Structures are given as C-alpha cells and as structure tokens.
XYZ file of C-alpha atoms in Angstrom:
447
model
C 60.245 30.640 -88.217
C 63.884 31.233 -87.815
C 63.592 35.023 -87.612
C 62.080 37.087 -84.940
C 59.280 39.322 -86.096
C 59.869 42.993 -85.094
C 57.116 44.450 -82.873
C 56.807 47.790 -81.363
C 57.333 48.393 -77.676
C 57.123 51.634 -75.556
C 58.984 50.780 -72.308
C 62.811 51.076 -72.113
C 64.747 47.991 -71.046
C 65.850 49.821 -67.780
C 62.303 49.957 -66.613
C 62.106 46.175 -66.523
C 65.412 46.089 -64.932
C 64.325 48.645 -62.272
C 61.099 46.713 -61.505
C 63.106 43.349 -61.279
C 65.490 45.122 -58.800
C 62.611 46.551 -56.756
C 60.934 43.153 -56.492
C 64.179 41.065 -55.874
C 63.473 40.977 -52.108
C 59.845 39.889 -52.699
C 61.010 37.204 -55.136
C 63.403 35.864 -52.420
C 60.823 36.077 -49.688
C 58.301 34.136 -51.719
C 60.911 31.429 -52.296
C 61.755 31.184 -48.684
C 58.160 31.133 -47.205
C 56.560 29.142 -49.958
C 58.722 26.482 -51.282
C 55.898 24.186 -52.009
C 55.366 20.537 -51.252
C 58.264 18.690 -49.926
C 57.692 15.698 -52.133
C 57.968 13.082 -49.364
C 55.252 10.714 -48.341
C 52.715 12.061 -45.886
C 51.292 9.336 -43.433
C 47.617 8.920 -43.488
C 47.416 8.793 -39.719
C 49.305 9.193 -36.419
C 48.946 6.596 -33.668
C 49.758 7.750 -30.200
C 50.902 5.192 -27.584
C 51.841 6.090 -24.047
C 55.469 5.979 -23.259
C 55.124 3.335 -20.502
C 53.090 1.069 -22.761
C 55.154 1.206 -25.922
C 57.117 -2.026 -26.539
C 59.052 -3.657 -29.360
C 55.843 -5.588 -30.297
C 53.375 -2.507 -30.181
C 52.913 -2.154 -34.069
C 52.277 -5.807 -34.527
C 49.939 -5.788 -31.580
C 47.952 -2.955 -33.042
C 47.867 -4.792 -36.404
C 46.719 -8.061 -34.882
C 44.152 -6.415 -32.758
C 42.693 -4.582 -35.926
C 42.589 -7.864 -37.834
C 40.865 -9.431 -34.836
C 38.235 -6.788 -34.909
C 37.638 -7.394 -38.596
C 37.355 -11.174 -38.140
C 34.887 -10.609 -35.359
C 32.673 -7.836 -36.610
C 33.170 -7.843 -40.477
C 34.704 -11.205 -41.484
C 34.308 -10.562 -45.373
C 34.093 -7.835 -47.910
C 30.415 -7.871 -48.204
C 29.820 -7.513 -44.502
C 32.352 -4.584 -44.038
C 31.102 -2.813 -47.197
C 27.512 -3.162 -45.770
C 28.511 -1.494 -42.432
C 30.366 1.433 -44.045
C 28.153 1.928 -47.316
C 31.075 1.239 -49.724
C 29.943 0.523 -53.205
C 29.775 -2.914 -54.404
C 32.420 -2.622 -56.980
C 34.895 -1.279 -54.469
C 34.025 -3.711 -51.635
C 36.284 -6.493 -52.555
C 39.529 -4.405 -53.419
C 39.146 -2.174 -50.500
C 38.691 -5.125 -48.020
C 41.672 -6.944 -49.384
C 43.908 -3.860 -49.258
C 42.871 -3.120 -45.870
C 43.702 -6.683 -44.625
C 46.898 -6.614 -46.576
C 47.927 -3.242 -45.008
C 47.113 -4.489 -41.472
C 49.362 -7.451 -42.128
C 52.224 -5.506 -43.685
C 52.266 -2.039 -42.318
C 49.418 -1.423 -39.640
C 50.886 1.969 -38.398
C 52.389 4.531 -40.719
C 53.213 7.140 -37.991
C 53.827 6.281 -34.384
C 54.229 8.835 -31.652
C 55.376 7.664 -28.244
C 53.646 9.906 -25.787
C 55.123 11.682 -22.766
C 52.430 14.323 -22.538
C 48.710 13.758 -21.873
C 48.833 9.963 -22.554
C 51.715 9.660 -20.155
C 51.029 12.210 -17.453
C 53.284 13.489 -14.619
C 55.767 10.893 -13.288
C 58.757 10.987 -11.049
C 61.779 12.250 -12.856
C 63.728 9.019 -12.765
C 60.756 7.037 -14.198
C 60.324 9.444 -17.186
C 63.992 9.591 -17.762
C 64.106 5.704 -17.922
C 61.097 5.563 -20.124
C 62.547 8.135 -22.573
C 65.754 6.209 -22.753
C 63.941 2.993 -23.271
C 61.898 4.479 -26.034
C 65.132 5.413 -27.801
C 66.663 2.142 -27.579
C 63.444 0.483 -28.882
C 63.103 2.793 -31.777
C 66.776 2.336 -32.721
C 66.448 -1.280 -32.617
C 63.339 -1.362 -34.718
C 65.084 0.615 -37.377
C 67.949 -1.878 -37.353
C 65.821 -4.826 -37.696
C 63.352 -3.286 -40.216
C 60.253 -3.370 -37.933
C 59.885 0.514 -37.487
C 56.983 2.452 -38.781
C 57.857 4.731 -41.703
C 57.636 7.560 -39.211
C 58.293 7.429 -35.467
C 59.069 9.943 -32.725
C 57.871 11.181 -29.457
C 55.393 13.850 -28.097
C 57.105 15.736 -25.337
C 55.535 17.976 -22.748
C 54.783 21.585 -23.697
C 56.814 24.841 -23.244
C 54.598 26.179 -20.395
C 56.561 26.940 -17.244
C 55.072 24.120 -15.157
C 56.411 21.189 -17.408
C 59.067 23.033 -19.637
C 62.090 21.639 -17.965
C 60.683 18.095 -17.864
C 59.788 18.204 -21.478
C 63.187 19.413 -22.625
C 64.943 16.864 -20.559
C 62.740 14.044 -22.080
C 63.444 15.385 -25.578
C 67.242 15.394 -24.780
C 67.270 11.986 -23.320
C 65.337 10.483 -26.338
C 67.523 12.255 -29.072
C 70.726 11.530 -27.016
C 69.833 7.816 -26.847
C 69.143 7.728 -30.539
C 72.556 9.175 -31.336
C 74.289 6.728 -28.979
C 72.556 3.896 -30.712
C 73.655 4.733 -34.178
C 72.308 8.202 -34.956
C 68.865 9.820 -36.024
C 66.843 7.531 -38.157
C 64.894 8.570 -41.223
C 61.373 9.293 -40.573
C 62.120 10.828 -37.044
C 59.153 12.950 -35.904
C 58.966 15.099 -32.899
C 55.580 16.741 -31.680
C 55.436 20.062 -29.479
C 52.034 20.388 -27.883
C 49.799 23.009 -26.402
C 51.567 25.871 -28.181
C 50.138 29.358 -27.303
C 52.864 31.817 -28.391
C 55.352 31.897 -31.469
C 58.086 32.301 -28.914
C 57.554 28.771 -27.712
C 58.194 27.538 -31.288
C 61.330 29.579 -31.363
C 62.419 27.996 -28.171
C 61.966 24.615 -29.698
C 63.835 25.522 -32.660
C 66.784 26.791 -30.589
C 66.796 23.552 -28.646
C 67.074 21.536 -31.752
C 69.780 23.807 -33.155
C 71.775 23.378 -29.941
C 71.476 19.586 -30.284
C 72.667 19.606 -33.848
C 75.709 21.651 -32.905
C 76.502 19.442 -30.004
C 76.470 16.438 -32.161
C 77.855 17.920 -35.374
C 74.609 17.308 -37.358
C 73.753 19.341 -40.348
C 71.840 22.523 -39.499
C 68.068 22.069 -39.921
C 68.392 18.151 -39.673
C 65.712 17.900 -37.047
C 62.202 19.179 -37.663
C 59.100 19.064 -35.461
C 55.276 19.243 -35.558
C 53.267 22.046 -34.085
C 50.099 20.843 -32.188
C 47.400 23.437 -32.730
C 45.090 22.816 -29.537
C 44.776 26.178 -28.062
C 42.718 29.178 -28.991
C 45.780 31.418 -28.805
C 47.487 29.428 -31.524
C 44.621 30.302 -33.946
C 43.949 34.124 -32.852
C 46.384 35.920 -30.709
C 45.660 38.550 -28.191
C 46.607 41.109 -30.848
C 44.031 39.785 -33.162
C 46.373 38.253 -35.590
C 46.505 34.604 -36.842
C 49.044 33.176 -34.527
C 49.575 30.000 -36.572
C 51.184 31.797 -39.507
C 53.657 33.363 -36.997
C 54.388 30.083 -35.487
C 55.358 28.616 -38.962
C 57.793 31.464 -39.329
C 59.025 31.136 -35.743
C 60.182 27.596 -36.547
C 62.768 28.883 -38.923
C 62.069 26.186 -41.451
C 61.881 23.283 -39.089
C 57.975 23.087 -38.908
C 56.966 19.801 -40.716
C 53.257 19.762 -39.933
C 50.300 21.351 -38.000
C 48.187 18.840 -35.832
C 44.768 19.758 -34.808
C 44.030 18.757 -31.305
C 40.314 18.047 -31.225
C 39.527 17.860 -27.522
C 41.865 20.358 -25.980
C 40.915 22.974 -28.711
C 37.189 22.332 -28.317
C 37.401 22.532 -24.568
C 39.270 25.841 -24.781
C 36.424 27.260 -26.925
C 33.809 25.959 -24.308
C 32.442 23.238 -26.396
C 30.621 20.673 -24.133
C 32.077 17.151 -24.017
C 29.197 15.609 -25.976
C 29.947 17.868 -29.030
C 33.774 17.707 -29.026
C 34.323 16.255 -32.606
C 36.516 17.067 -35.566
C 33.409 18.164 -37.460
C 32.225 20.713 -34.960
C 32.100 24.393 -36.355
C 34.838 25.485 -33.940
C 37.002 22.792 -35.303
C 36.176 23.589 -38.978
C 37.176 27.363 -38.274
C 40.459 26.425 -36.726
C 41.431 23.978 -39.485
C 40.543 26.508 -42.189
C 43.030 29.005 -40.476
C 45.574 26.275 -40.288
C 45.059 25.317 -43.891
C 45.438 28.825 -45.354
C 48.395 29.501 -43.111
C 50.230 26.549 -44.297
C 49.402 26.558 -48.050
C 52.501 26.625 -50.088
C 54.869 26.461 -47.269
C 55.489 22.809 -47.245
C 54.081 22.387 -43.790
C 51.388 19.786 -43.931
C 48.097 19.415 -41.964
C 46.599 16.722 -39.754
C 43.095 16.470 -38.490
C 42.366 15.379 -34.991
C 40.555 12.190 -33.825
C 37.280 10.719 -32.448
C 37.234 9.398 -28.924
C 34.457 6.986 -29.808
C 36.072 3.682 -29.650
C 35.001 0.515 -31.705
C 34.704 -1.734 -28.711
C 31.938 -3.889 -27.212
C 29.045 -5.532 -29.026
C 28.956 -5.796 -32.804
C 26.292 -3.205 -33.072
C 28.375 -0.643 -31.036
C 31.395 -1.430 -32.929
C 29.623 -0.952 -36.280
C 28.220 2.408 -35.085
C 31.748 3.588 -34.054
C 33.062 2.356 -37.406
C 30.461 4.378 -39.378
C 31.274 7.512 -37.366
C 35.010 7.149 -37.833
C 34.681 6.283 -41.592
C 32.493 9.252 -42.108
C 34.713 11.758 -40.262
C 37.867 10.397 -42.203
C 36.113 10.849 -45.440
C 34.966 14.354 -44.438
C 38.587 15.231 -43.686
C 39.861 13.812 -46.907
C 37.293 15.776 -48.934
C 38.483 18.906 -47.087
C 42.209 18.287 -47.953
C 43.175 17.177 -44.473
C 45.179 13.939 -45.656
C 46.122 12.795 -42.169
C 44.414 12.196 -38.865
C 44.847 10.617 -35.402
C 43.666 7.124 -34.449
C 43.364 6.235 -30.749
C 42.549 2.648 -30.760
C 43.710 -0.531 -32.885
C 40.005 -1.045 -34.177
C 40.089 2.445 -35.751
C 42.650 1.081 -38.317
C 40.351 -0.848 -40.407
C 38.046 2.147 -40.984
C 40.968 4.617 -41.278
C 42.456 2.497 -44.254
C 38.970 1.650 -45.758
C 38.042 5.424 -45.845
C 41.387 6.334 -47.479
C 41.537 3.524 -49.961
C 37.962 3.997 -51.053
C 38.406 7.800 -51.449
C 41.510 7.125 -53.878
C 40.067 4.321 -55.681
C 36.543 5.741 -56.468
C 38.102 8.743 -58.165
C 41.010 6.908 -59.781
C 39.640 6.490 -63.334
C 38.191 10.025 -63.603
C 41.293 11.699 -62.246
C 43.606 9.615 -64.494
C 41.497 10.413 -67.553
C 41.503 14.085 -66.921
C 45.182 14.162 -66.310
C 45.943 11.974 -69.331
C 43.896 14.366 -71.476
C 45.689 17.324 -70.008
C 49.119 15.863 -70.597
C 48.070 15.066 -74.203
C 46.537 18.409 -74.700
C 43.572 16.317 -75.879
C 40.789 18.499 -74.225
C 37.549 16.744 -73.121
C 34.399 17.780 -71.252
C 36.266 19.616 -68.503
C 38.667 22.326 -69.287
C 41.583 21.709 -66.862
C 44.313 24.301 -66.024
C 47.844 23.832 -64.698
C 46.471 24.211 -61.045
C 43.914 21.450 -61.708
C 46.532 19.251 -63.207
C 48.550 19.824 -60.148
C 45.751 18.714 -57.954
C 44.893 15.890 -60.151
C 48.465 14.560 -60.033
C 48.717 15.055 -56.353
C 45.628 13.113 -55.674
C 47.187 10.152 -57.583
C 50.564 10.528 -55.774
C 48.768 10.307 -52.438
C 47.028 7.199 -53.543
C 50.187 5.599 -54.565
C 52.080 6.580 -51.414
C 49.326 4.992 -49.134
C 48.858 1.812 -51.123
C 45.278 2.625 -52.303
C 46.432 2.350 -55.983
C 49.271 0.641 -57.852
C 52.056 2.244 -60.012
C 51.011 -0.066 -62.828
C 47.283 0.752 -62.982
C 48.166 4.534 -62.679
C 50.711 4.227 -65.467
C 48.159 2.296 -67.635
C 45.361 4.754 -67.128
C 47.466 7.996 -67.596
C 50.494 6.927 -69.604
C 52.571 8.853 -67.129
C 55.516 7.810 -64.880
C 55.941 8.687 -61.280
C 58.460 11.382 -62.262
C 55.765 12.814 -64.547
C 53.347 12.929 -61.806
C 55.904 14.670 -59.487
C 56.626 17.220 -62.104
C 52.896 17.978 -62.597
C 52.441 18.099 -58.889
C 55.169 20.558 -58.434
C 57.026 18.064 -56.204
C 60.761 17.499 -56.188
C 61.740 13.976 -57.066
C 63.059 12.626 -53.657
C 63.765 9.178 -52.347
C 60.732 8.079 -50.217
C 60.996 5.704 -47.171
C 60.048 2.093 -48.040
C 57.314 0.464 -46.243
C 58.540 -1.447 -43.299
C 58.271 -5.192 -43.170
C 56.736 -5.992 -39.697
C 57.411 -9.047 -37.562
C 54.963 -10.823 -35.221
C 55.962 -10.761 -31.707
C 53.811 -12.023 -28.878
C 50.578 -10.177 -28.721
C 49.958 -8.114 -25.463
C 47.174 -5.873 -24.105
C 46.629 -2.752 -25.910
C 45.752 0.481 -24.059
C 44.662 3.481 -26.240
C 46.575 6.786 -25.435
C 44.761 10.051 -24.291
C 46.049 11.707 -27.520
C 44.850 15.244 -26.687
C-alpha cells in the first residue's frame, strides 16, 4: 500500500497545465458568482410595520395580539390542530412551540416601512419618522429587545420618489451611526426595482456611506424586491433578476417576491392575486434559478386575507395562510411576509410542522450516509447537503432542538454545517423580548 502502482497515460503534463491556465478565469468567476450559502440564519418571515406606527413596544404587541388570537380562536392544541389538519402526534409539540415562540421571539425579521405602508408625507414628517426609527432600533439593540433582523424599506429609485428614498435611507443609517454604530442583523429593502442600474445606484449609495463613516467595504447589504415584470424579463428578453444580483456587487442578501404589485403588473385581477397564482410561480421559479448558489436568499410574498372577525372567518384565513406557507416551504421558499399579528400562529405552526414531521426520516438518512451504512434510499452528496440543510433550518427557527438532532444523527452542528456546505459562522442569538404596554396594531400595506 505504500507504493504507487505504475499505470500508463497518454497525455503530457503540459496539457493539464494548459487546460488549467485556460480555465483559471472561469474558476475565479465561479468562485465569485457562486460562493454558496452564507451560513447565517435565515428568518422564516418578514413583518412590515408602517414607519409612523412603529414603537418600542411593537414586537411585544404583535406577540401578545397573536397569543390573544390563539386564546380566543384555538385555546388548546387539539383545537388548533383540528383547524389546520395537523397530525395528532404533532399537535401538542407544535402548539407548545408556537406559544413559546410568541412569548419569546414573536418576530424574526422586522421591516419599518417608508414605502407603500407609509405613503407620501411632508419631508419634515418623514425625516422625523426616519430619525425616530433609528433611535428606537438602536435602543432595542442596547436593551436586548430587538428582533434578530431589523431595518427599513425605503422608497424606490424611480424619479418621482428617488430623492426622498435616498434621504430617508441616509437619515436612518446616520442615526444608527450616531447612536453607536450599525447593529448586527441590519436589513435594508429596495422596492419596485425595474432596471439593474437602480441596483447599481443603491450599491453606490451604500459604498459612499461606508467611506464617509470609515466602515469596511461591503459592510451594508440590501434586499431586492421583485415586484415588477421588468425585474423578471427585461425589454431585451433577458432574465433581469440575474443581472440585478450582479449589479449589486456582492451586496444583495435576498430577493423578496411582491405578490400584489407583481400580480397587478401582470394584469391579474384582485380576487386572484395570491402567492400560488401561476404568474407568481413563474416569477419565483426565475428568481430561484437566478439566485441558486449565489448566497442570495429567496422570500415569498404574503396573503392579504387577514385572520380577523368571527371564529369561522379566522379559521378560514388560518387554513389559507397555513396552506400557502406549507406550499412555499415545499418549493424551497423558506421565508415569507406576514401582514397581521394573527398570521404569526399559522406561520410558526406551518414551519414547525414542516420540520418536525420529516425530522426522523431526514435524520436517519443523514446518519446512514455519514456512516456509509446504506439503506433503502441511495443518497448522494447533493442529497446529504439538502438533508443537513433541512435540519439546520429546523434548528435555526426552533422547530427542532440540538439535542434531538444529535441523538438521531450522531452529528454535531459543525458536522451538519460541513455536509451542507456552509461556513461555520456565529449566529445571532434569539432576542429576549420585554412586555411593554399593548397598543392598537395596524397592519402594513406590505406591497
């Protein structure tokens, strides 16, 4: 075993060297464009709150309102499972985890909205609201009540509102710097993008801000909201969304589908505007392929059917929302938008049921793969990557626990990261939320 067996070859060593040299640029381009998963936690949803409604108590108010909806319309696990069709063996663990989540961390990703949910306001009023938002976000991070991810949605780069959007962004970021610096989990959303040049402009703005404040290059990323037909297919017939990712210069963190603006731009009537419309499926399929391997993540849109009113009406809305979230998860859209506090119970129920119902099978397959033990399914490295990614997302959102995954797989978190092709990085801890006085909650017009 210590000696190499001599085999016959025909190609000179120089041939391999020439091919390596010829493909060096391709190798570098692949590494730059397709770095893979960033290894950080992806929130399961985004909650949009209008800039004038956001307060220090907003997160707790949403959590309390969601708990109140459960108390009124599904006061126990059996009732909740019956509404949603959750299997009996999952009813109790899912319900308990949903309630615990709403107590501990009701919102994973908060976007303070200065676009459609805020509307046109006098400049002085929007300036004050943006500065106030920055102060509240900074204070929440200091006292540990911030959501893991928090930021703003500015107005878009179209001529009519461009200057106002840029100014709001500047006021917000400057306020954060004055209050101690940019927090971890900062997220910015650029809406209604139609041309890659608008993405380039956003990247230039952030680069200029970083230089002004001596921040590391690339410190500030942003989301691209896909809610126009031009962002999917350009006038030249090319898929624009891929060009937008390139135009961001490495700053694009995710693509968010905008259900209602995109549907309207396709001519879909209001009664049929939904995340499961064929027009929506086409747009998201293009987004998915364009983003694959780039490290840019996907978020589905929302439903505007709110769980309010009589119990039968709430149950109907819950079933609709639960089904849409499950549908998105099956299609690998692991994030979506929630527009009302009463959407939170079904968001988390759908997510937790999705990860818990497949836990044992995924863990068994991954354990067999790691042990090279075989089984009734022949899994390849790509499948092992998908299985470990599934377990990691379940861990990140709280659907499953580290101890039970370790018990079922015999693998550590580092092992799962390696199998999933993720770098081992520090992940933001869950925020411990306080309970300020409840106030009225108004849903945002998110799209």
